[in-house]
């Protein structure tokens, strides 16, 4: 039976006109992954991690399509999804690798694209050895929770390179809807209220084009709460799933707040008893591993300016759409607090890209309860203090506070992202509309 | 004013005509009588009174008389040229035994004669009433009517003047056209809008302020700054939807046809919900702007509406809502539009009250014309346009 499933996944082995079902528009990560895969002499695998629904499988299909069109012999590309419903018993990745197409060219490298690898038997031990096989290139994916908890942290270093994929950036969201040769400005013109649509569900490719916000919210809640948390974590034998789910909902609804473990432990009552704060902390870690939540460390105002690791982290929804999906109000953009949370989450998501690309760090600054900056980006020897407001026009008070806090953290640049139209430098602060920042965050941070 | 009573037992005459309930299945039968009366001495057309031997013999109550009255009113305005206005053809529902019937009161005003009935495939048909019969007007009668109408209208008829301006604007848009939907709403009667007011900018930025969906297919958007230039304010994108609000109260809107597509549709397919929502959003904007609140200095009495789809040849518009099986599994293959452009044969006219109080219904009348051009009857317009309430209701 397994041979039939393999055959079904790889129709190009027998049909010269068959290709993986690839969509034309690609995520930014595609080029990096393709370049890595193409290094056929390297004995390292690629592990692609990211939460559910962000497009990992689509990326694999696109990579497979490009490999075949780039000249890889048809029998030398193997795709397999270990989460396929037809598979009723644990499958060994070795068994898949040993299944050889009659059109295999033994003199050329073989490429293996394995989806949901953690469903495979002893995948990490196998991959550790498999990467040493000459001429074999492996790219495996899974939701981060499974990988991080089971294998990659113990076995990974030196054996594979980790790539993280998040929800779509705003530019990716637009590009996915672009016609060939269409620029971002043109796409902005053709998608009605593009930024609102992006904020409501655009991080998840599946929901692009869905015209019903209430349906998008319902589906996101179901996909995330029922599948990513309850089902996936249950498979990992994590206990107390009900309370973990409640904790997740709370943290997303209060995205960007400082994590107060004790208060949360008291709130998560079962049978009249609160939870153990240590358990709450452990649950937060588990949720962070699912990549659905993102912590942001605090930075002190000390001369050394060190990060206070795990001191008072803020916890953000990894994708702004999650805030939209889980908050109570019917139209979150009309509720100033929800709107603020959504704006901060989307800015944080884009700053992470910048920090990753520049090998920088991100933190927030808070001192004496009156000096505060939402984000501090430190990269390429520069420190940028970034404040976010959902007001149409940034208030003077906000600017004054940003200048003072910027002085305290010795920031080289100050950026205030807002909901208006003003795009200019004003007394040392770059005022930039949210949309302009999202279109090119790297330029805004580096200018 | 006392409630009129159905003239049961009375005979048809120069000023009296009876039609049974079935006439509502083919409104052109009623429009024919109204045109004939407009070109004669006026009168009354009763719908829902069966006729026998030239007299009204029986009441045939009409289901949902208010809706039917509205439908008939729209039909008369859309298919009679010039459009009846200022009480020239008032439709009302009248209580009758077992329910209600409709009465069309026709007042003939010589200044606008001759009136014509617009018929599919026949163009303008000029009719007049002689005794209880309807006859085609002869050449001599027509010449006289045109002469009389022209001399009494003079050169200052504001509607005729506005109509010419709309047609000039259409011509200008045609020259710049690259395949787009062009819509113009022109107030008649000297309205003036305060285009520098912050309220207007807010209307253009916040879709909810005009009753539109924040993420919907509409003219508004919070992340583009409205721009002011020479007597108007514009909002939008060169490559996308763009709306203009003129100081004169005129609203212009254009949108490239490719922007009316949807990823679930074909390469040259107008997506019904896109078309409906963009169009309706402009009428909603017109409604708020012209309601006479903070923005308006002078009020218009009538609005003329024009629409053209430029370079629309080869595009299709499927019937029904995309959320129904009829859309996906329609037996009939949608026919590509055969001509280079679709333009309204006759401008639509709306009284001030209708435009400001029922903008969605006004939009619906325009959509009926577009669907008709693509070969679809009114019932093929997606169900998201609620026929009962007259409102476009899309997923929130």
mmCIF file with all atom_site columns, C-alpha atoms in Angstrom, chain A residues 94-284:
data_model
loop_
_atom_site.group_PDB
_atom_site.id
_atom_site.type_symbol
_atom_site.label_atom_id
_atom_site.label_alt_id
_atom_site.label_comp_id
_atom_site.label_asym_id
_atom_site.label_entity_id
_atom_site.label_seq_id
_atom_site.pdbx_PDB_ins_code
_atom_site.Cartn_x
_atom_site.Cartn_y
_atom_site.Cartn_z
_atom_site.occupancy
_atom_site.B_iso_or_equiv
_atom_site.pdbx_formal_charge
_atom_site.auth_seq_id
_atom_site.auth_comp_id
_atom_site.auth_asym_id
_atom_site.auth_atom_id
_atom_site.pdbx_PDB_model_num
ATOM 1   C CA . UNK A 1 94  ? 14.337  5.045  5.227   1.00 0.00 ? 94  UNK A CA 1
ATOM 2   C CA . UNK A 1 95  ? 11.621  2.997  3.521   1.00 0.00 ? 95  UNK A CA 1
ATOM 3   C CA . UNK A 1 96  ? 10.643  5.969  1.406   1.00 0.00 ? 96  UNK A CA 1
ATOM 4   C CA . UNK A 1 97  ? 14.253  6.646  0.442   1.00 0.00 ? 97  UNK A CA 1
ATOM 5   C CA . UNK A 1 98  ? 14.738  2.983  -0.491  1.00 0.00 ? 98  UNK A CA 1
ATOM 6   C CA . UNK A 1 99  ? 11.784  3.117  -2.858  1.00 0.00 ? 99  UNK A CA 1
ATOM 7   C CA . UNK A 1 100 ? 13.402  3.866  -6.162  1.00 0.00 ? 100 UNK A CA 1
ATOM 8   C CA . UNK A 1 101 ? 11.808  5.049  -9.364  1.00 0.00 ? 101 UNK A CA 1
ATOM 9   C CA . UNK A 1 102 ? 12.669  3.252  -12.577 1.00 0.00 ? 102 UNK A CA 1
ATOM 10  C CA . UNK A 1 103 ? 13.553  6.639  -14.010 1.00 0.00 ? 103 UNK A CA 1
ATOM 11  C CA . UNK A 1 104 ? 16.247  7.269  -11.383 1.00 0.00 ? 104 UNK A CA 1
ATOM 12  C CA . UNK A 1 105 ? 19.532  8.563  -12.747 1.00 0.00 ? 105 UNK A CA 1
ATOM 13  C CA . UNK A 1 106 ? 22.092  7.125  -10.324 1.00 0.00 ? 106 UNK A CA 1
ATOM 14  C CA . UNK A 1 107 ? 24.778  9.538  -11.450 1.00 0.00 ? 107 UNK A CA 1
ATOM 15  C CA . UNK A 1 108 ? 22.781  12.579 -10.421 1.00 0.00 ? 108 UNK A CA 1
ATOM 16  C CA . UNK A 1 109 ? 21.829  13.818 -6.925  1.00 0.00 ? 109 UNK A CA 1
ATOM 17  C CA . UNK A 1 110 ? 18.531  12.743 -5.410  1.00 0.00 ? 110 UNK A CA 1
ATOM 18  C CA . UNK A 1 111 ? 16.250  15.284 -3.731  1.00 0.00 ? 111 UNK A CA 1
ATOM 19  C CA . UNK A 1 112 ? 13.873  14.345 -0.925  1.00 0.00 ? 112 UNK A CA 1
ATOM 20  C CA . UNK A 1 113 ? 11.115  16.712 0.144   1.00 0.00 ? 113 UNK A CA 1
ATOM 21  C CA . UNK A 1 114 ? 9.484   15.336 3.279   1.00 0.00 ? 114 UNK A CA 1
ATOM 22  C CA . UNK A 1 115 ? 6.435   17.037 4.743   1.00 0.00 ? 115 UNK A CA 1
ATOM 23  C CA . UNK A 1 116 ? 5.415   16.670 8.400   1.00 0.00 ? 116 UNK A CA 1
ATOM 24  C CA . UNK A 1 117 ? 8.508   14.654 9.163   1.00 0.00 ? 117 UNK A CA 1
ATOM 25  C CA . UNK A 1 118 ? 7.788   14.265 12.868  1.00 0.00 ? 118 UNK A CA 1
ATOM 26  C CA . UNK A 1 119 ? 5.058   11.750 11.994  1.00 0.00 ? 119 UNK A CA 1
ATOM 27  C CA . UNK A 1 120 ? 7.799   9.414  10.728  1.00 0.00 ? 120 UNK A CA 1
ATOM 28  C CA . UNK A 1 121 ? 9.415   6.797  12.953  1.00 0.00 ? 121 UNK A CA 1
ATOM 29  C CA . UNK A 1 122 ? 12.579  8.039  14.705  1.00 0.00 ? 122 UNK A CA 1
ATOM 30  C CA . UNK A 1 123 ? 12.966  10.732 12.136  1.00 0.00 ? 123 UNK A CA 1
ATOM 31  C CA . UNK A 1 124 ? 15.751  12.626 13.905  1.00 0.00 ? 124 UNK A CA 1
ATOM 32  C CA . UNK A 1 125 ? 18.038  9.629  14.350  1.00 0.00 ? 125 UNK A CA 1
ATOM 33  C CA . UNK A 1 126 ? 17.440  8.660  10.748  1.00 0.00 ? 126 UNK A CA 1
ATOM 34  C CA . UNK A 1 127 ? 18.093  12.158 9.383   1.00 0.00 ? 127 UNK A CA 1
ATOM 35  C CA . UNK A 1 128 ? 21.294  12.430 11.385  1.00 0.00 ? 128 UNK A CA 1
ATOM 36  C CA . UNK A 1 129 ? 22.679  9.478  9.460   1.00 0.00 ? 129 UNK A CA 1
ATOM 37  C CA . UNK A 1 130 ? 20.938  10.066 6.167   1.00 0.00 ? 130 UNK A CA 1
ATOM 38  C CA . UNK A 1 131 ? 22.592  13.432 5.550   1.00 0.00 ? 131 UNK A CA 1
ATOM 39  C CA . UNK A 1 132 ? 25.923  11.674 5.221   1.00 0.00 ? 132 UNK A CA 1
ATOM 40  C CA . UNK A 1 133 ? 24.749  9.725  2.158   1.00 0.00 ? 133 UNK A CA 1
ATOM 41  C CA . UNK A 1 134 ? 26.560  11.160 -0.845  1.00 0.00 ? 134 UNK A CA 1
ATOM 42  C CA . UNK A 1 135 ? 24.311  12.729 -3.430  1.00 0.00 ? 135 UNK A CA 1
ATOM 43  C CA . UNK A 1 136 ? 21.251  12.890 -1.209  1.00 0.00 ? 136 UNK A CA 1
ATOM 44  C CA . UNK A 1 137 ? 19.668  16.250 -0.387  1.00 0.00 ? 137 UNK A CA 1
ATOM 45  C CA . UNK A 1 138 ? 16.929  16.437 2.218   1.00 0.00 ? 138 UNK A CA 1
ATOM 46  C CA . UNK A 1 139 ? 14.436  19.131 3.013   1.00 0.00 ? 139 UNK A CA 1
ATOM 47  C CA . UNK A 1 140 ? 12.016  18.264 5.793   1.00 0.00 ? 140 UNK A CA 1
ATOM 48  C CA . UNK A 1 141 ? 9.245   20.325 7.305   1.00 0.00 ? 141 UNK A CA 1
ATOM 49  C CA . UNK A 1 142 ? 7.067   20.261 10.346  1.00 0.00 ? 142 UNK A CA 1
ATOM 50  C CA . UNK A 1 143 ? 5.324   22.543 12.744  1.00 0.00 ? 143 UNK A CA 1
ATOM 51  C CA . UNK A 1 144 ? 8.003   23.752 15.105  1.00 0.00 ? 144 UNK A CA 1
ATOM 52  C CA . UNK A 1 145 ? 6.479   22.242 18.204  1.00 0.00 ? 145 UNK A CA 1
ATOM 53  C CA . UNK A 1 146 ? 7.030   18.705 17.119  1.00 0.00 ? 146 UNK A CA 1
ATOM 54  C CA . UNK A 1 147 ? 10.538  19.269 15.858  1.00 0.00 ? 147 UNK A CA 1
ATOM 55  C CA . UNK A 1 148 ? 11.862  21.284 18.725  1.00 0.00 ? 148 UNK A CA 1
ATOM 56  C CA . UNK A 1 149 ? 10.411  19.051 21.370  1.00 0.00 ? 149 UNK A CA 1
ATOM 57  C CA . UNK A 1 150 ? 11.519  15.794 19.872  1.00 0.00 ? 150 UNK A CA 1
ATOM 58  C CA . UNK A 1 151 ? 14.707  16.082 18.071  1.00 0.00 ? 151 UNK A CA 1
ATOM 59  C CA . UNK A 1 152 ? 16.203  19.038 16.454  1.00 0.00 ? 152 UNK A CA 1
ATOM 60  C CA . UNK A 1 153 ? 17.600  20.731 19.520  1.00 0.00 ? 153 UNK A CA 1
ATOM 61  C CA . UNK A 1 154 ? 19.400  17.549 20.571  1.00 0.00 ? 154 UNK A CA 1
ATOM 62  C CA . UNK A 1 155 ? 20.479  16.233 17.190  1.00 0.00 ? 155 UNK A CA 1
ATOM 63  C CA . UNK A 1 156 ? 20.379  19.148 14.867  1.00 0.00 ? 156 UNK A CA 1
ATOM 64  C CA . UNK A 1 157 ? 23.531  21.170 15.191  1.00 0.00 ? 157 UNK A CA 1
ATOM 65  C CA . UNK A 1 158 ? 26.006  20.274 12.485  1.00 0.00 ? 158 UNK A CA 1
ATOM 66  C CA . UNK A 1 159 ? 23.526  18.004 10.719  1.00 0.00 ? 159 UNK A CA 1
ATOM 67  C CA . UNK A 1 160 ? 21.004  20.410 9.367   1.00 0.00 ? 160 UNK A CA 1
ATOM 68  C CA . UNK A 1 161 ? 20.223  24.046 8.861   1.00 0.00 ? 161 UNK A CA 1
ATOM 69  C CA . UNK A 1 162 ? 17.051  25.419 10.352  1.00 0.00 ? 162 UNK A CA 1
ATOM 70  C CA . UNK A 1 163 ? 14.810  27.752 8.439   1.00 0.00 ? 163 UNK A CA 1
ATOM 71  C CA . UNK A 1 164 ? 11.840  29.387 10.059  1.00 0.00 ? 164 UNK A CA 1
ATOM 72  C CA . UNK A 1 165 ? 8.771   30.349 8.131   1.00 0.00 ? 165 UNK A CA 1
ATOM 73  C CA . UNK A 1 166 ? 6.168   32.706 9.529   1.00 0.00 ? 166 UNK A CA 1
ATOM 74  C CA . UNK A 1 167 ? 2.864   34.031 8.265   1.00 0.00 ? 167 UNK A CA 1
ATOM 75  C CA . UNK A 1 168 ? 2.991   36.156 5.141   1.00 0.00 ? 168 UNK A CA 1
ATOM 76  C CA . UNK A 1 169 ? 4.573   39.569 5.334   1.00 0.00 ? 169 UNK A CA 1
ATOM 77  C CA . UNK A 1 170 ? 2.523   42.393 3.862   1.00 0.00 ? 170 UNK A CA 1
ATOM 78  C CA . UNK A 1 171 ? 4.702   42.499 0.753   1.00 0.00 ? 171 UNK A CA 1
ATOM 79  C CA . UNK A 1 172 ? 4.330   38.735 0.321   1.00 0.00 ? 172 UNK A CA 1
ATOM 80  C CA . UNK A 1 173 ? 0.582   39.045 0.806   1.00 0.00 ? 173 UNK A CA 1
ATOM 81  C CA . UNK A 1 174 ? 0.475   41.543 -2.051  1.00 0.00 ? 174 UNK A CA 1
ATOM 82  C CA . UNK A 1 175 ? 2.896   39.629 -4.253  1.00 0.00 ? 175 UNK A CA 1
ATOM 83  C CA . UNK A 1 176 ? 0.880   36.430 -3.919  1.00 0.00 ? 176 UNK A CA 1
ATOM 84  C CA . UNK A 1 177 ? -1.985  38.288 -5.556  1.00 0.00 ? 177 UNK A CA 1
ATOM 85  C CA . UNK A 1 178 ? 0.048   40.009 -8.221  1.00 0.00 ? 178 UNK A CA 1
ATOM 86  C CA . UNK A 1 179 ? -0.120  39.296 -11.908 1.00 0.00 ? 179 UNK A CA 1
ATOM 87  C CA . UNK A 1 180 ? 3.232   38.783 -13.665 1.00 0.00 ? 180 UNK A CA 1
ATOM 88  C CA . UNK A 1 181 ? 5.217   42.024 -13.822 1.00 0.00 ? 181 UNK A CA 1
ATOM 89  C CA . UNK A 1 182 ? 2.809   43.787 -11.504 1.00 0.00 ? 182 UNK A CA 1
ATOM 90  C CA . UNK A 1 183 ? 4.417   46.044 -8.902  1.00 0.00 ? 183 UNK A CA 1
ATOM 91  C CA . UNK A 1 184 ? 3.320   46.351 -5.292  1.00 0.00 ? 184 UNK A CA 1
ATOM 92  C CA . UNK A 1 185 ? 1.700   49.736 -5.893  1.00 0.00 ? 185 UNK A CA 1
ATOM 93  C CA . UNK A 1 186 ? -0.419  48.268 -8.668  1.00 0.00 ? 186 UNK A CA 1
ATOM 94  C CA . UNK A 1 187 ? -1.481  45.385 -6.487  1.00 0.00 ? 187 UNK A CA 1
ATOM 95  C CA . UNK A 1 188 ? -2.358  47.812 -3.721  1.00 0.00 ? 188 UNK A CA 1
ATOM 96  C CA . UNK A 1 189 ? -4.646  49.530 -6.201  1.00 0.00 ? 189 UNK A CA 1
ATOM 97  C CA . UNK A 1 190 ? -6.485  46.418 -7.182  1.00 0.00 ? 190 UNK A CA 1
ATOM 98  C CA . UNK A 1 191 ? -7.054  44.867 -3.761  1.00 0.00 ? 191 UNK A CA 1
ATOM 99  C CA . UNK A 1 192 ? -9.709  46.813 -1.928  1.00 0.00 ? 192 UNK A CA 1
ATOM 100 C CA . UNK A 1 193 ? -8.538  47.999 1.450   1.00 0.00 ? 193 UNK A CA 1
ATOM 101 C CA . UNK A 1 194 ? -5.532  45.737 1.119   1.00 0.00 ? 194 UNK A CA 1
ATOM 102 C CA . UNK A 1 195 ? -4.071  46.533 4.519   1.00 0.00 ? 195 UNK A CA 1
ATOM 103 C CA . UNK A 1 196 ? -7.332  45.832 6.346   1.00 0.00 ? 196 UNK A CA 1
ATOM 104 C CA . UNK A 1 197 ? -7.617  42.529 4.510   1.00 0.00 ? 197 UNK A CA 1
ATOM 105 C CA . UNK A 1 198 ? -4.037  41.710 5.446   1.00 0.00 ? 198 UNK A CA 1
ATOM 106 C CA . UNK A 1 199 ? -4.625  42.579 9.082   1.00 0.00 ? 199 UNK A CA 1
ATOM 107 C CA . UNK A 1 200 ? -7.701  40.406 9.294   1.00 0.00 ? 200 UNK A CA 1
ATOM 108 C CA . UNK A 1 201 ? -6.243  37.171 7.976   1.00 0.00 ? 201 UNK A CA 1
ATOM 109 C CA . UNK A 1 202 ? -3.624  37.875 5.402   1.00 0.00 ? 202 UNK A CA 1
ATOM 110 C CA . UNK A 1 203 ? -0.798  36.197 7.278   1.00 0.00 ? 203 UNK A CA 1
ATOM 111 C CA . UNK A 1 204 ? -2.260  32.829 6.384   1.00 0.00 ? 204 UNK A CA 1
ATOM 112 C CA . UNK A 1 205 ? -2.229  32.194 2.624   1.00 0.00 ? 205 UNK A CA 1
ATOM 113 C CA . UNK A 1 206 ? -5.321  30.020 2.740   1.00 0.00 ? 206 UNK A CA 1
ATOM 114 C CA . UNK A 1 207 ? -7.490  32.970 3.702   1.00 0.00 ? 207 UNK A CA 1
ATOM 115 C CA . UNK A 1 208 ? -6.376  35.336 0.963   1.00 0.00 ? 208 UNK A CA 1
ATOM 116 C CA . UNK A 1 209 ? -9.374  36.141 -1.156  1.00 0.00 ? 209 UNK A CA 1
ATOM 117 C CA . UNK A 1 210 ? -11.882 35.117 1.466   1.00 0.00 ? 210 UNK A CA 1
ATOM 118 C CA . UNK A 1 211 ? -14.296 37.990 1.548   1.00 0.00 ? 211 UNK A CA 1
ATOM 119 C CA . UNK A 1 212 ? -15.940 37.188 4.852   1.00 0.00 ? 212 UNK A CA 1
ATOM 120 C CA . UNK A 1 213 ? -14.020 38.334 7.936   1.00 0.00 ? 213 UNK A CA 1
ATOM 121 C CA . UNK A 1 214 ? -16.320 36.390 10.246  1.00 0.00 ? 214 UNK A CA 1
ATOM 122 C CA . UNK A 1 215 ? -15.600 33.196 8.355   1.00 0.00 ? 215 UNK A CA 1
ATOM 123 C CA . UNK A 1 216 ? -11.854 33.871 8.375   1.00 0.00 ? 216 UNK A CA 1
ATOM 124 C CA . UNK A 1 217 ? -11.977 34.418 12.127  1.00 0.00 ? 217 UNK A CA 1
ATOM 125 C CA . UNK A 1 218 ? -13.961 31.256 12.701  1.00 0.00 ? 218 UNK A CA 1
ATOM 126 C CA . UNK A 1 219 ? -11.606 29.172 10.574  1.00 0.00 ? 219 UNK A CA 1
ATOM 127 C CA . UNK A 1 220 ? -8.507  30.613 12.193  1.00 0.00 ? 220 UNK A CA 1
ATOM 128 C CA . UNK A 1 221 ? -9.868  29.845 15.620  1.00 0.00 ? 221 UNK A CA 1
ATOM 129 C CA . UNK A 1 222 ? -10.699 26.331 14.581  1.00 0.00 ? 222 UNK A CA 1
ATOM 130 C CA . UNK A 1 223 ? -7.381  25.696 12.805  1.00 0.00 ? 223 UNK A CA 1
ATOM 131 C CA . UNK A 1 224 ? -5.305  27.109 15.614  1.00 0.00 ? 224 UNK A CA 1
ATOM 132 C CA . UNK A 1 225 ? -7.210  26.193 18.740  1.00 0.00 ? 225 UNK A CA 1
ATOM 133 C CA . UNK A 1 226 ? -8.508  22.796 17.672  1.00 0.00 ? 226 UNK A CA 1
ATOM 134 C CA . UNK A 1 227 ? -5.739  21.574 15.445  1.00 0.00 ? 227 UNK A CA 1
ATOM 135 C CA . UNK A 1 228 ? -2.466  23.324 16.224  1.00 0.00 ? 228 UNK A CA 1
ATOM 136 C CA . UNK A 1 229 ? -3.017  23.276 19.964  1.00 0.00 ? 229 UNK A CA 1
ATOM 137 C CA . UNK A 1 230 ? -5.375  20.486 20.897  1.00 0.00 ? 230 UNK A CA 1
ATOM 138 C CA . UNK A 1 231 ? -4.646  17.910 18.234  1.00 0.00 ? 231 UNK A CA 1
ATOM 139 C CA . UNK A 1 232 ? -0.928  18.465 17.602  1.00 0.00 ? 232 UNK A CA 1
ATOM 140 C CA . UNK A 1 233 ? 0.002   18.827 21.223  1.00 0.00 ? 233 UNK A CA 1
ATOM 141 C CA . UNK A 1 234 ? -2.127  15.820 22.133  1.00 0.00 ? 234 UNK A CA 1
ATOM 142 C CA . UNK A 1 235 ? -0.113  13.812 19.646  1.00 0.00 ? 235 UNK A CA 1
ATOM 143 C CA . UNK A 1 236 ? 2.982   14.908 21.558  1.00 0.00 ? 236 UNK A CA 1
ATOM 144 C CA . UNK A 1 237 ? 1.335   13.642 24.741  1.00 0.00 ? 237 UNK A CA 1
ATOM 145 C CA . UNK A 1 238 ? 1.253   17.072 26.341  1.00 0.00 ? 238 UNK A CA 1
ATOM 146 C CA . UNK A 1 239 ? -1.161  17.148 29.276  1.00 0.00 ? 239 UNK A CA 1
ATOM 147 C CA . UNK A 1 240 ? -3.564  19.854 30.496  1.00 0.00 ? 240 UNK A CA 1
ATOM 148 C CA . UNK A 1 241 ? -4.494  20.801 26.962  1.00 0.00 ? 241 UNK A CA 1
ATOM 149 C CA . UNK A 1 242 ? -7.691  22.542 28.029  1.00 0.00 ? 242 UNK A CA 1
ATOM 150 C CA . UNK A 1 243 ? -5.816  24.934 30.256  1.00 0.00 ? 243 UNK A CA 1
ATOM 151 C CA . UNK A 1 244 ? -3.071  25.425 27.644  1.00 0.00 ? 244 UNK A CA 1
ATOM 152 C CA . UNK A 1 245 ? -5.719  26.409 25.153  1.00 0.00 ? 245 UNK A CA 1
ATOM 153 C CA . UNK A 1 246 ? -7.280  28.838 27.638  1.00 0.00 ? 246 UNK A CA 1
ATOM 154 C CA . UNK A 1 247 ? -3.867  30.302 28.336  1.00 0.00 ? 247 UNK A CA 1
ATOM 155 C CA . UNK A 1 248 ? -3.215  30.689 24.623  1.00 0.00 ? 248 UNK A CA 1
ATOM 156 C CA . UNK A 1 249 ? -6.499  32.522 24.080  1.00 0.00 ? 249 UNK A CA 1
ATOM 157 C CA . UNK A 1 250 ? -5.762  34.837 26.978  1.00 0.00 ? 250 UNK A CA 1
ATOM 158 C CA . UNK A 1 251 ? -2.246  35.618 25.779  1.00 0.00 ? 251 UNK A CA 1
ATOM 159 C CA . UNK A 1 252 ? -3.425  36.318 22.247  1.00 0.00 ? 252 UNK A CA 1
ATOM 160 C CA . UNK A 1 253 ? -6.266  38.519 23.425  1.00 0.00 ? 253 UNK A CA 1
ATOM 161 C CA . UNK A 1 254 ? -3.737  40.434 25.489  1.00 0.00 ? 254 UNK A CA 1
ATOM 162 C CA . UNK A 1 255 ? -0.992  40.243 22.872  1.00 0.00 ? 255 UNK A CA 1
ATOM 163 C CA . UNK A 1 256 ? 1.994   42.411 23.700  1.00 0.00 ? 256 UNK A CA 1
ATOM 164 C CA . UNK A 1 257 ? 1.388   42.402 27.451  1.00 0.00 ? 257 UNK A CA 1
ATOM 165 C CA . UNK A 1 258 ? 4.077   41.572 29.991  1.00 0.00 ? 258 UNK A CA 1
ATOM 166 C CA . UNK A 1 259 ? 3.708   37.965 31.056  1.00 0.00 ? 259 UNK A CA 1
ATOM 167 C CA . UNK A 1 260 ? 2.476   37.760 34.621  1.00 0.00 ? 260 UNK A CA 1
ATOM 168 C CA . UNK A 1 261 ? 2.847   34.080 35.465  1.00 0.00 ? 261 UNK A CA 1
ATOM 169 C CA . UNK A 1 262 ? 1.328   34.267 38.944  1.00 0.00 ? 262 UNK A CA 1
ATOM 170 C CA . UNK A 1 263 ? -1.790  36.093 37.828  1.00 0.00 ? 263 UNK A CA 1
ATOM 171 C CA . UNK A 1 264 ? -2.257  33.650 34.990  1.00 0.00 ? 264 UNK A CA 1
ATOM 172 C CA . UNK A 1 265 ? -1.766  30.688 37.296  1.00 0.00 ? 265 UNK A CA 1
ATOM 173 C CA . UNK A 1 266 ? -4.496  31.960 39.583  1.00 0.00 ? 266 UNK A CA 1
ATOM 174 C CA . UNK A 1 267 ? -6.854  32.599 36.687  1.00 0.00 ? 267 UNK A CA 1
ATOM 175 C CA . UNK A 1 268 ? -6.454  29.115 35.226  1.00 0.00 ? 268 UNK A CA 1
ATOM 176 C CA . UNK A 1 269 ? -8.592  27.438 37.843  1.00 0.00 ? 269 UNK A CA 1
ATOM 177 C CA . UNK A 1 270 ? -9.765  23.881 37.699  1.00 0.00 ? 270 UNK A CA 1
ATOM 178 C CA . UNK A 1 271 ? -11.917 22.559 40.535  1.00 0.00 ? 271 UNK A CA 1
ATOM 179 C CA . UNK A 1 272 ? -11.391 25.699 42.577  1.00 0.00 ? 272 UNK A CA 1
ATOM 180 C CA . UNK A 1 273 ? -7.623  25.473 42.386  1.00 0.00 ? 273 UNK A CA 1
ATOM 181 C CA . UNK A 1 274 ? -5.292  27.616 40.354  1.00 0.00 ? 274 UNK A CA 1
ATOM 182 C CA . UNK A 1 275 ? -2.464  26.209 38.313  1.00 0.00 ? 275 UNK A CA 1
ATOM 183 C CA . UNK A 1 276 ? 1.112   25.928 39.467  1.00 0.00 ? 276 UNK A CA 1
ATOM 184 C CA . UNK A 1 277 ? 3.054   28.976 38.197  1.00 0.00 ? 277 UNK A CA 1
ATOM 185 C CA . UNK A 1 278 ? 5.836   26.651 37.081  1.00 0.00 ? 278 UNK A CA 1
ATOM 186 C CA . UNK A 1 279 ? 3.333   24.786 34.946  1.00 0.00 ? 279 UNK A CA 1
ATOM 187 C CA . UNK A 1 280 ? 2.110   28.030 33.448  1.00 0.00 ? 280 UNK A CA 1
ATOM 188 C CA . UNK A 1 281 ? 5.655   28.936 32.531  1.00 0.00 ? 281 UNK A CA 1
ATOM 189 C CA . UNK A 1 282 ? 6.148   25.528 30.964  1.00 0.00 ? 282 UNK A CA 1
ATOM 190 C CA . UNK A 1 283 ? 2.908   25.901 28.989  1.00 0.00 ? 283 UNK A CA 1
ATOM 191 C CA . UNK A 1 284 ? 4.007   29.283 27.696  1.00 0.00 ? 284 UNK A CA 1
#
